[in-house]
């Protein structure tokens, strides 16, 4: 999301723009201004980032104990295989061998708890979020690695007339750098060791010395990294910015005031920016204090504050440091010494400017008295740093690079800033001028906002979390302008407090409220001196007059009390003394109460001890008496027990004799019964086998009859073909068959192919029926009625096939067409004559099957089903009240519990009628015969398997929508199947089409309305035969049922199952659970999506292994350790059986 991209963009900028310094392990070496873009309702839409003054010199040089930018160490910390992808896979390509990463000699490889290798993976993930991934990421990493490889190039000393050349040890690194830059190796060497100079219409090639070549190499490395950094910032802005933003919140993170032993050009720019920010900060604080006094009606004198306008004028005026540095840079013989000399001449009278009188480099140094203190700058190399030049040869070389990132950043930048064409470069292209202009734009943007300031203070130089260096902290507060802000605040009324808080806080000093406290005399004042005030201001005035009589070092404002220095402190001290006296009195009373409780506890313990002693003496006497009595009773009971045992032994012997006789008689009865049962079972099995044999015999005869007809037809066609060929021999060779004969031939060939396909399909259906028959016979014998219905449907199709073959035989026999080759007969395809097209969506799980309407009525009541209307599936609403529909069958991967319903027989015994069944839904039961064999029957109800409530018809308050609120079956809506197209030809077509056999409207019994779908997701009733509803497919319902079985197999591919099991063996399904993470929306697992798993099913096998007798932890480990995993579950409670 865009929020994630915004959050991850800041660590990404830290990887490319932050480095370790002696004071901070993650110091930002550039300034940035982040704008969080908001819409009109202040919701975050995106962000933009502006950067200032990247410290390019750190790329080629670092001080002792410091590191280069983090990205270099992250790239070198990954494994060699990954580094080889961006050209750093060599054994010498380590942080201790690469020149640009070993200069600081810092051993640190962990920043803020993460290693460089871990941060590299975080960086690449963040780059992918902003659109830098794949080949573009590889191009970016190769551009960064080329900077490191350039640092490995060294040049050997040559004469002044010859160009510098590669050192022998650097040739391999130079070739690697050229390969990563995707430029020619010789061209790279020429660009580093030579420079082309333009003079009018001529060009001269100047050979560079080894020192100049090293300078060119460093300039190339710095410029390449800086432009890559700017390119990356642009990519981040493209990924996170929003065009529709109306407002923004700006976050300015810029370098603080810097003063080192040697201060260079970068320090001047940084301190110049801090002077600008300090000026705004001082004005904001001053204006805030003055405005507050005016709003409160407090008289105040003008407050003097330290203004740094003269320092800013010294830097940015027309004759300031920046202007004179630009002027000296365009002079033909300009130098750093002349620049310092001109500054001394022009600004020697300035109080903020001075030059050192002693020192080895006093000609190159000057001092500026900033608001945080004087800073001495050394101007060595300032002119070149300000120009930031790079030769045309290097620019042209990188513009021809095969790396699109490198070529793009140097092509978009235009010609080189340092083009030596003999013309003076204007100050608009200098670094100082660019920084001045961008700083002015930044201050203009900040000036239009309400500014809040956050100061970051380092407690010590040791990077320790426990030590505090007071001098260092005060130094930073002074540099941040906080001390100056405090001085401005203390010049007026430094302490203030709201009126209500002051009245509540110091009311305790009134003596009337402190009379009960010892030692309060002399601290509190008399309550008689304070009368009732009309408002809080008058109360505070009276309270202050009593607490500080004769002292006017405070002011009462409209909402606050303002105090001069020391007044509030004295009041707080008096209040603290009073509270201390109150605490002493409270402690005295608490100690007294504790001692009284201790005494009462000791007294109660003594009384209890005496009571226990007396009780023990009496109990010993009682136990002695009781023991004597028990001994006498035991002797007497023993005598009675011995007599009773003798009688029981005689009774046991008699019982054994009787049991043996009864056992002998029962064995004889069992033998006779077992023999009779075996005979009955044999007769039953013989009857079942004979019935199956007759069914298979009928099927075999029908198949043989079809095959005989096919063979006869084929022989007849061959005879006709032979006769046709004999007749055709007598006809002239040039004669051609008539066009009508050819068309008839093609039509018969096409019909032949269709019949062959239909025949193969019929064979396949027969094979499937045999397998289904075998499975149903093994699974549950009570499904024989359903199997018989399927056999009748198949026989009906077979009879239609026979009639079609006969008609085709007569049509072929009557034709006189010659030349028919390879004509075979297959099952016919019935053409649709109805204009209605109904699509049957297959079940989403193999555990469910579509049921024809006529078969469904013969199944047993309590069948678990799904109700489909087109691609939509009916379900119970989330609040378990309304019946809803949702487009599901063509866009989902599984079911939900709320979609399952149970078909039950309607209340009362109803008989079958033609209107209930409709045409195309024939049953093998006589019309009018009551169905009382436990089947569903023509009239049925629907009960939610999820909530256990019935579907009822809602009233006017529910907008006549169907509700799932019925508690009893008598309250439920009773449905029956109604045909979709009762007309003649359409009905025949519906009967022939498989989809239409499964589709019908759900009609409410006794009404002319059927279930229909509404546009708002609810289910209501519409008039039966409504043309609009029929045309849009809003009433064509089909039913899929849960196939009954004893056990089933569930395959879990690659995610959690989504069930909770019981805590003992066998493992029984206890509940369904979500597989989503905590806090995420509910997401069902494989078990619930299948629609087969029910609460109470038992897991019996895991991956084919029987788990009976195994410990529960071992079974859970087997399930969780492998994916995919196969689970075999046995059904213990079946909601419905066919």
CSV table of N, CA and C in Angstrom, one decimal, residues 60 268 1134:
chain,number,residue,atom,x,y,z
A,60,UNK,N,34.9,9.4,-1.1
A,60,UNK,CA,36.3,9.1,-1.4
A,60,UNK,C,37.2,9.3,-0.2
A,268,UNK,N,30.4,25.5,6.0
A,268,UNK,CA,29.9,26.8,5.7
A,268,UNK,C,28.4,26.7,5.3
A,1134,UNK,N,-24.3,-38.4,10.4
A,1134,UNK,CA,-24.6,-38.0,9.0
A,1134,UNK,C,-25.8,-37.2,9.0
